[in-house]
N, CA, C and O of each residue as an XYZ file, in Angstrom:
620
protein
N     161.883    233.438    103.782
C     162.784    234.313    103.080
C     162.090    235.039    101.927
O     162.222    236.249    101.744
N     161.194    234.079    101.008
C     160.845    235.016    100.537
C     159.365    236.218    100.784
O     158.739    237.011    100.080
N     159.345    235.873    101.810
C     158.235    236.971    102.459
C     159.088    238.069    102.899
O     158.550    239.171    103.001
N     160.337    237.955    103.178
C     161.163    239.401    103.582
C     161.554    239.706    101.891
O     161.391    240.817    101.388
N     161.893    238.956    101.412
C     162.201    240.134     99.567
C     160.812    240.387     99.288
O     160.821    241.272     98.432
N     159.388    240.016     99.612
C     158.530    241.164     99.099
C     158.526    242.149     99.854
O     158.148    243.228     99.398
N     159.075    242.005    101.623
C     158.671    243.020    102.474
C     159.830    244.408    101.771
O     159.583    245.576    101.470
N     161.037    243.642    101.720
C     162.140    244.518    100.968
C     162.076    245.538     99.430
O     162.805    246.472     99.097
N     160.609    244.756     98.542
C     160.318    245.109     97.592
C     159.468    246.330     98.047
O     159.859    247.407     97.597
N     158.472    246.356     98.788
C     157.231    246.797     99.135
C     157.628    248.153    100.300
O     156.895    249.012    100.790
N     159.118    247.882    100.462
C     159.955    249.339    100.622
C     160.605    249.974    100.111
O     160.712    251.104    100.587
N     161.267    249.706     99.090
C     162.198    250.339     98.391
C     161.396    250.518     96.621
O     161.020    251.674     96.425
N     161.205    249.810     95.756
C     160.344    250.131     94.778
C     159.385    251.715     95.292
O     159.625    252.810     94.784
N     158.598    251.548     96.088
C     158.210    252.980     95.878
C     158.186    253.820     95.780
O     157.266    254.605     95.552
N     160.085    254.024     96.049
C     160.613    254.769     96.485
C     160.971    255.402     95.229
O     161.020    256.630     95.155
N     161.335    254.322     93.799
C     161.701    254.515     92.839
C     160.820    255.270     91.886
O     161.252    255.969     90.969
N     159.476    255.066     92.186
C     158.632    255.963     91.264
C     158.637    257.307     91.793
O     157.627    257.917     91.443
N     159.388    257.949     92.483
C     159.732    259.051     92.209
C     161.028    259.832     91.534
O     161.470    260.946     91.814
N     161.393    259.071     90.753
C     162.122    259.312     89.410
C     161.367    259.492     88.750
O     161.975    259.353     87.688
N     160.041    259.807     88.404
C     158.796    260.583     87.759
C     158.681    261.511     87.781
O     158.426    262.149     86.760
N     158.790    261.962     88.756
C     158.181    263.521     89.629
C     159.596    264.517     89.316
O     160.804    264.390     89.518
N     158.899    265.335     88.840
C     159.912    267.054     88.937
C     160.765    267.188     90.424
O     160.309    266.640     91.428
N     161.856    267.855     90.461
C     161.998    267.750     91.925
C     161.477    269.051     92.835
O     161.907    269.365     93.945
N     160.560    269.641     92.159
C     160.138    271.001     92.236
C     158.734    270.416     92.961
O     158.285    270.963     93.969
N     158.067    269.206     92.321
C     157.028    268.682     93.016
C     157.790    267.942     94.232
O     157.182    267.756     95.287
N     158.726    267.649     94.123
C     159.298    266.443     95.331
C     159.741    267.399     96.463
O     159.692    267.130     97.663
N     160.124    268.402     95.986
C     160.530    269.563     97.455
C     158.705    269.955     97.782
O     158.360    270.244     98.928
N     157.877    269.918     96.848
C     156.486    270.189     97.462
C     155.879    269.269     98.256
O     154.979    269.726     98.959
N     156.071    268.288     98.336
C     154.987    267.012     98.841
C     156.445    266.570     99.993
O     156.162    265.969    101.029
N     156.891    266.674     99.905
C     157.919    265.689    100.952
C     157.885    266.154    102.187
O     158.226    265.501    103.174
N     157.480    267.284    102.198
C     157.764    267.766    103.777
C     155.770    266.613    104.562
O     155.431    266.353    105.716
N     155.091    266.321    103.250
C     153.641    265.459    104.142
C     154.090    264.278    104.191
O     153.829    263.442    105.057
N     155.193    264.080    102.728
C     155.617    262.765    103.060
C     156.427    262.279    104.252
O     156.481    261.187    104.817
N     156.959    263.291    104.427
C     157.634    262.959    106.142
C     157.096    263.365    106.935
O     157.620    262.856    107.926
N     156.225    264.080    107.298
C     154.981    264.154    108.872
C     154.157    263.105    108.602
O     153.599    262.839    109.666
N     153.593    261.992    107.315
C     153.314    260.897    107.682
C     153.994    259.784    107.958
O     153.244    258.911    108.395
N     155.061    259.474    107.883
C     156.285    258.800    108.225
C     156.071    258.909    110.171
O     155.881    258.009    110.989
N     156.190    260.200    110.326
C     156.353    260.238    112.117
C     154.929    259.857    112.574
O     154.786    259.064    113.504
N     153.877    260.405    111.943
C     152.666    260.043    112.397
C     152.098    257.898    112.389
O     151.307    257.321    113.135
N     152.841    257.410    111.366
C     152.107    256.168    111.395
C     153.385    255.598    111.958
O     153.309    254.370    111.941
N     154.715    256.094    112.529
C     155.555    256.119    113.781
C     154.826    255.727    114.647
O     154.640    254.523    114.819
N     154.259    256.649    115.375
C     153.439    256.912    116.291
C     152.023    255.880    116.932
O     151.607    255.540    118.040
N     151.503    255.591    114.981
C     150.356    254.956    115.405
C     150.699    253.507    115.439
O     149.780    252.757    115.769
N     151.858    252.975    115.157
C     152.341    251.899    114.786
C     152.766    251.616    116.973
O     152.229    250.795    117.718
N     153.477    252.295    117.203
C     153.733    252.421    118.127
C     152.397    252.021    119.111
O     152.423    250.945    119.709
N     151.284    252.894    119.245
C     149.814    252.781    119.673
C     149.555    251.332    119.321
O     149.603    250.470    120.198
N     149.290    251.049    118.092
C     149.199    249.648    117.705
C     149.979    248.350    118.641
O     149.315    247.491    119.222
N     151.151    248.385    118.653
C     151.939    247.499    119.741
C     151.282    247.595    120.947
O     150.712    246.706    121.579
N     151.417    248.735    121.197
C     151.098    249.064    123.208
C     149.837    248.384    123.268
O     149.907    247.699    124.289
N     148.722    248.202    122.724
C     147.337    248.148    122.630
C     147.163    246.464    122.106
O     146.276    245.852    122.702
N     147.761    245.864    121.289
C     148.648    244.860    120.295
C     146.621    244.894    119.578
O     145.537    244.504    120.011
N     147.002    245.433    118.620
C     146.121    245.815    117.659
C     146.306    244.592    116.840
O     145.365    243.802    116.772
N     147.869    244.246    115.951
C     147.964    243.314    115.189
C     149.472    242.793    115.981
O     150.083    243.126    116.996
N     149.661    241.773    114.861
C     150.989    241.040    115.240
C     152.036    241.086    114.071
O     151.875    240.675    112.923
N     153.131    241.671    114.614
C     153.976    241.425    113.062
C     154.738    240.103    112.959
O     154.956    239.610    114.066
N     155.299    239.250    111.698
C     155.659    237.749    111.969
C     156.893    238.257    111.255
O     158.006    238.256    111.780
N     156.668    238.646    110.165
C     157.917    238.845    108.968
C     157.709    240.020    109.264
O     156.640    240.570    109.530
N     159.339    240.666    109.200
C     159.699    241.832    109.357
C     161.532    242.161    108.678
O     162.456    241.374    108.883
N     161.669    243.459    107.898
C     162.886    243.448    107.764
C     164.054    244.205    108.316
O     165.121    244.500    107.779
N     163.429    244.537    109.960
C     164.596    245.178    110.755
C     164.284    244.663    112.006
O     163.189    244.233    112.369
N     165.280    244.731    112.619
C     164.964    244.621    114.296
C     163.788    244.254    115.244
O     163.232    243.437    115.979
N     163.846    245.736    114.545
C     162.414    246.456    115.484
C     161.165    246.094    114.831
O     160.076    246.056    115.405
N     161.343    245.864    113.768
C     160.088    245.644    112.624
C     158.869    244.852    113.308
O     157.699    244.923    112.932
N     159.374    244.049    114.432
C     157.937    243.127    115.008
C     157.329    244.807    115.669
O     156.310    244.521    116.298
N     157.440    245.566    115.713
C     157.057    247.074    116.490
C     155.952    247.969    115.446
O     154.821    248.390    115.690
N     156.926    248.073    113.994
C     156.507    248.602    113.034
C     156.962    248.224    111.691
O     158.099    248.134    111.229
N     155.718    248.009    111.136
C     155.967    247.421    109.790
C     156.553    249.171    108.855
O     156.111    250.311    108.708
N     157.679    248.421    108.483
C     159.124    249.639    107.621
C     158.582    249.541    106.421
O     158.357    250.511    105.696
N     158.276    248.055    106.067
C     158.036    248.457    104.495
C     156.793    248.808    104.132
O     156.697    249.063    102.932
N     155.498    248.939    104.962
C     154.189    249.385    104.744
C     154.212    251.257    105.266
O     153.883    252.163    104.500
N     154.710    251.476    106.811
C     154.852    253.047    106.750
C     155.802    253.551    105.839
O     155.388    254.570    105.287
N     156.971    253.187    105.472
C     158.017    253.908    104.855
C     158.028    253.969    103.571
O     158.636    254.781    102.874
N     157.212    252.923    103.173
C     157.655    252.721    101.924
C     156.143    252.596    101.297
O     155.960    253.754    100.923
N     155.411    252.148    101.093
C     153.867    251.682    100.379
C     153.243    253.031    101.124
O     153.087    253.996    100.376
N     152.892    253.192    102.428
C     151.912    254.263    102.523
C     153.044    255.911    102.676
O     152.549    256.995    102.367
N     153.652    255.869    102.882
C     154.734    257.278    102.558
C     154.567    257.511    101.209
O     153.692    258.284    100.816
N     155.349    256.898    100.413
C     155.348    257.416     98.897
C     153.831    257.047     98.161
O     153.740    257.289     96.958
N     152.743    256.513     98.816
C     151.536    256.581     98.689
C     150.658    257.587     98.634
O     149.780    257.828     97.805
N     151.106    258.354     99.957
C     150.667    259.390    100.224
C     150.909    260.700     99.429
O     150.126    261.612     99.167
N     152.812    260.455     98.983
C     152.754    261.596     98.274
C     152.304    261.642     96.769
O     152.197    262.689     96.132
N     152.087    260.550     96.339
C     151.350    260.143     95.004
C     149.701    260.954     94.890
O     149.218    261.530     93.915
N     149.215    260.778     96.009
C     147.813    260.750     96.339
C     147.571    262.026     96.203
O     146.624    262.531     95.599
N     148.896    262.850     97.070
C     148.735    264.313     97.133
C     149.122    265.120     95.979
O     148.636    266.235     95.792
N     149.983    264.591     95.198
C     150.615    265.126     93.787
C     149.368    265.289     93.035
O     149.291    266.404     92.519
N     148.413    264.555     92.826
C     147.012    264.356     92.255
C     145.960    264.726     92.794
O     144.907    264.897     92.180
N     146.090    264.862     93.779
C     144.279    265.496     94.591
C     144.759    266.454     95.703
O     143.739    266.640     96.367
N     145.573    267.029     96.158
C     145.783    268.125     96.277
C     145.142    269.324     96.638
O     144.967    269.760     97.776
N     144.832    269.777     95.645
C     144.021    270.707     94.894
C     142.646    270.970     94.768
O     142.109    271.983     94.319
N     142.063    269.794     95.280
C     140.374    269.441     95.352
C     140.179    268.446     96.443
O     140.676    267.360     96.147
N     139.641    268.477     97.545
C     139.793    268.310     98.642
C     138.956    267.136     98.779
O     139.163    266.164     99.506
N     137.675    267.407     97.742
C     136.674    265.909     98.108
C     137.274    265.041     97.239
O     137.173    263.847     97.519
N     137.967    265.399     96.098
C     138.793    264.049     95.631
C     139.691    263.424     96.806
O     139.613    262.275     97.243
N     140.339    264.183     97.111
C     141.735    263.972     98.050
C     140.754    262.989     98.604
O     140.829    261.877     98.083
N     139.694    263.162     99.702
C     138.939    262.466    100.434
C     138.640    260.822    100.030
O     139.025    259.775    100.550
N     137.694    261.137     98.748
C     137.201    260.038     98.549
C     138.737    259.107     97.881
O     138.556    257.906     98.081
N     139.930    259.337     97.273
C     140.818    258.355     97.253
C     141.250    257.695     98.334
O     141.121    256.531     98.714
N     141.744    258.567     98.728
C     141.903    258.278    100.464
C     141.218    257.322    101.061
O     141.788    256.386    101.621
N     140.011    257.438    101.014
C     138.805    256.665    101.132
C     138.948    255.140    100.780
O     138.950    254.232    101.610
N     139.069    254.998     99.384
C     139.235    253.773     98.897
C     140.160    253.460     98.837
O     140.066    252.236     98.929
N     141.568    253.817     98.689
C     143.282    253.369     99.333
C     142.580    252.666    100.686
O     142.229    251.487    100.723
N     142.447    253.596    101.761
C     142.073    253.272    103.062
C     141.690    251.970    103.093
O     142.529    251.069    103.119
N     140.222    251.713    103.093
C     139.544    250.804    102.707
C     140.570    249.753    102.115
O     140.917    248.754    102.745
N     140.957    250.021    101.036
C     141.450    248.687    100.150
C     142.602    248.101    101.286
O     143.003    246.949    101.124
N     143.000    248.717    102.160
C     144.375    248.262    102.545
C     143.783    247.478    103.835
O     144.295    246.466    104.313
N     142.460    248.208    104.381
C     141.670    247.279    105.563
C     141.290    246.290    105.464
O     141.332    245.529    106.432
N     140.683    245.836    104.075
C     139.659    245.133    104.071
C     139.748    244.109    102.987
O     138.888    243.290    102.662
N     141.608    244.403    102.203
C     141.679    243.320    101.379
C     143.268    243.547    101.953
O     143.525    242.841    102.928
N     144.574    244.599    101.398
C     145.768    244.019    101.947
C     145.871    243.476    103.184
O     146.095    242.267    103.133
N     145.788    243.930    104.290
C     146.204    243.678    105.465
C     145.864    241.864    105.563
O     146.677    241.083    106.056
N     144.257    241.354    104.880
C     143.636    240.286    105.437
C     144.985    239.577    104.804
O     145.700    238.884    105.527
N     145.323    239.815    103.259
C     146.057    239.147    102.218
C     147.896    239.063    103.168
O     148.936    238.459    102.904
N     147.615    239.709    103.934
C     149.604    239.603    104.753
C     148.819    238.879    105.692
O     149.877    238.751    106.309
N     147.977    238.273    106.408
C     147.681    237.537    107.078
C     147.893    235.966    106.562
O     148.576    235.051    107.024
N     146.932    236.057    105.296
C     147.333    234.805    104.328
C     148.907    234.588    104.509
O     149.455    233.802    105.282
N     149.465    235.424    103.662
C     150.647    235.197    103.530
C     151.891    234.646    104.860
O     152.936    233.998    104.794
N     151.082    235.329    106.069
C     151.841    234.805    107.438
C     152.835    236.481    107.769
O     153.771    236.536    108.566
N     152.500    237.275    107.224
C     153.415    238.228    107.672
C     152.617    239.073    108.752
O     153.345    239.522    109.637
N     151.101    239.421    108.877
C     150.888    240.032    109.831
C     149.305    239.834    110.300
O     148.529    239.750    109.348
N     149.069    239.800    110.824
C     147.045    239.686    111.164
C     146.816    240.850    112.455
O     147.599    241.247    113.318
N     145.652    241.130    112.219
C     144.872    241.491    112.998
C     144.638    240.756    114.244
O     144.426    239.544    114.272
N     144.696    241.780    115.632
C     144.395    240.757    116.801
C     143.335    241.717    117.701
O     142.291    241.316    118.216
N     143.930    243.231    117.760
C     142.818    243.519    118.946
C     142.125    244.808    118.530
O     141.886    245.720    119.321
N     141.710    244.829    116.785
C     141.398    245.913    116.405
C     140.722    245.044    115.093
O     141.312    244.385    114.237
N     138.935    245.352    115.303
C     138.709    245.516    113.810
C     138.759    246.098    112.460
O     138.645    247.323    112.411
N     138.901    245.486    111.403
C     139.403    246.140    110.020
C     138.383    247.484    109.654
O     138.784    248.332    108.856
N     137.359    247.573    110.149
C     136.812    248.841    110.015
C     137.585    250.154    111.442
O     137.769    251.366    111.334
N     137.780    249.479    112.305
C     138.426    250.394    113.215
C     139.559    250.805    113.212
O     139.916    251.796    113.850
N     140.412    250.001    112.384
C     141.951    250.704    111.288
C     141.736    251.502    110.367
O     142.596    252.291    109.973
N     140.283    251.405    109.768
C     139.718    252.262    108.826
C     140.080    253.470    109.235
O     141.036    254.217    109.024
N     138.713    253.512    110.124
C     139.074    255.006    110.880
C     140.165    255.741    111.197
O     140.290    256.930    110.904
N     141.006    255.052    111.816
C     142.350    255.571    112.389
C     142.958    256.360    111.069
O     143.165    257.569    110.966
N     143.191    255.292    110.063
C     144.374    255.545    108.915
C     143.511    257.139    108.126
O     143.958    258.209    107.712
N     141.471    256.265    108.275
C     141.069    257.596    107.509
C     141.428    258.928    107.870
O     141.782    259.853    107.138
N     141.263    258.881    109.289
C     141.085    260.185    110.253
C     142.556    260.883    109.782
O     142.703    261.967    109.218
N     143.538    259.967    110.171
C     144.786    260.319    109.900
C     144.789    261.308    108.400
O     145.285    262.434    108.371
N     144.166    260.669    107.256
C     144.186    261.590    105.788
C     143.872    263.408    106.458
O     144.675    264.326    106.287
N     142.804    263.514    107.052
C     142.387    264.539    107.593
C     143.610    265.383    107.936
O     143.991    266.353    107.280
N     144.240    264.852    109.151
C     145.169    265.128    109.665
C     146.432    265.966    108.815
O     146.884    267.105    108.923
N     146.700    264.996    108.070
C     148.085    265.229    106.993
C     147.359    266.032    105.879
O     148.120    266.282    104.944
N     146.230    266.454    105.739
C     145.610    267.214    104.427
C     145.967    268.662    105.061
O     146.713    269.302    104.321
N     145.655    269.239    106.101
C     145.892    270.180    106.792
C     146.865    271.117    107.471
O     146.877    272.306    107.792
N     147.891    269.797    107.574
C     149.137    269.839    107.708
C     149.876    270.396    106.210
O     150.719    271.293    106.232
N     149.510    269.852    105.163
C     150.174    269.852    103.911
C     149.235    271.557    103.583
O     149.871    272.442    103.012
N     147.946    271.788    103.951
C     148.021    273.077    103.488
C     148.237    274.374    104.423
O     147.945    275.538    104.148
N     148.906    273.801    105.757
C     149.620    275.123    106.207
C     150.853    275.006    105.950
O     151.555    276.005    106.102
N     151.462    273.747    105.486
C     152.945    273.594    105.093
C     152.967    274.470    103.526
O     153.932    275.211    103.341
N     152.207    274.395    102.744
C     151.902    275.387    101.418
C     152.162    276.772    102.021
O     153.089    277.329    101.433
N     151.933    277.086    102.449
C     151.746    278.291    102.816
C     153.425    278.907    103.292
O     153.718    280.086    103.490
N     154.502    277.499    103.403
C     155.980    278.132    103.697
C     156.333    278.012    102.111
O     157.060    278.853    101.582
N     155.809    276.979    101.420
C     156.201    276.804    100.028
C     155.916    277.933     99.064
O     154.880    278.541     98.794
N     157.080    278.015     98.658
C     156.967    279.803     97.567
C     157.702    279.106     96.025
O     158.866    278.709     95.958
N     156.866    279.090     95.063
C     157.348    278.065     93.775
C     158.426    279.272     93.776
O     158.363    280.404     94.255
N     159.658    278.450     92.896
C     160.771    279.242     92.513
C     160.340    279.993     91.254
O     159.642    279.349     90.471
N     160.672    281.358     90.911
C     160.542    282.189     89.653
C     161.983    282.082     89.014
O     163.037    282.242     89.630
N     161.863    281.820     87.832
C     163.033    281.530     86.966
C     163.193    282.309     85.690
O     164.153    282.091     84.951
């Protein structure tokens, strides 16, 4: 039980630090924050079919499928944190990315294993690397042809 109130924490808290943000930045970044939402959908999905890892604790249904509170919540509003700040300079964007990435391969994920909520089974922690890195690529590109519908309001 209490491995589902951190999973419950580790979705919804992140959600809350965007009571920070202007909503002028939140109409800017949300449209990457939701094409990464469908995208680690997707790879979460790949992950099962393939059984990359195993989920144990989960706080929906489906959750042994896809972890809700790591796409929806920790790497979604992650992402748009990441992008609110590096943005704008592309090898920053990169190299955070980089070390988020990393940190979540090669120390969270092992640390939800500890804990019993999820491990690794048919994918090494450098080969999630890749995926999640490649993925930054992906959503950086996305977010600057999505700029390109974004017109700041004149007031």
């Amino acid at each position: 039980m209490t491995m589902r109130i951190l999973l419950f924490i580790g979705f919804l808290l992140p959600w809350f630090t965007l009571f920070f943000a202007k909503p002028d930045t939140i109409r800017r970044f949300m449209p990457v924050t939701i094409f990464t939402c469908l995208l680690m959908t997707i790879i979460f999905q790949i992950a099962y079919t393939y059984d990359w890892w195993e989920i144990h604790e989960y706080i929906v249904p489906w959750g042994y499928m896809i972890d809700v509170s790591f796409a929806y919540g920790v790497f979604a509003v992650g992402t748009f944190w990441i992008f609110r700040f590096t943005s704008h300079r592309f090898p920053l964007y990169i190299l955070i990315n980089f070390i988020m990435d990393a940190f979540m391969c090669f120390a969270a994920l092992p640390l939800l294993n500890v804990l019993g909520i999820a491990n690794y089974k048919n994918i090494a922690p450098w080969q999630y690397l890749l995926v999640i890195f490649g993925l930054s690529f992906i959503i950086y590109f996305y977010h600057k042809w999505q700029e390109k519908v974004f017109v700041p309001s004149v007031d």
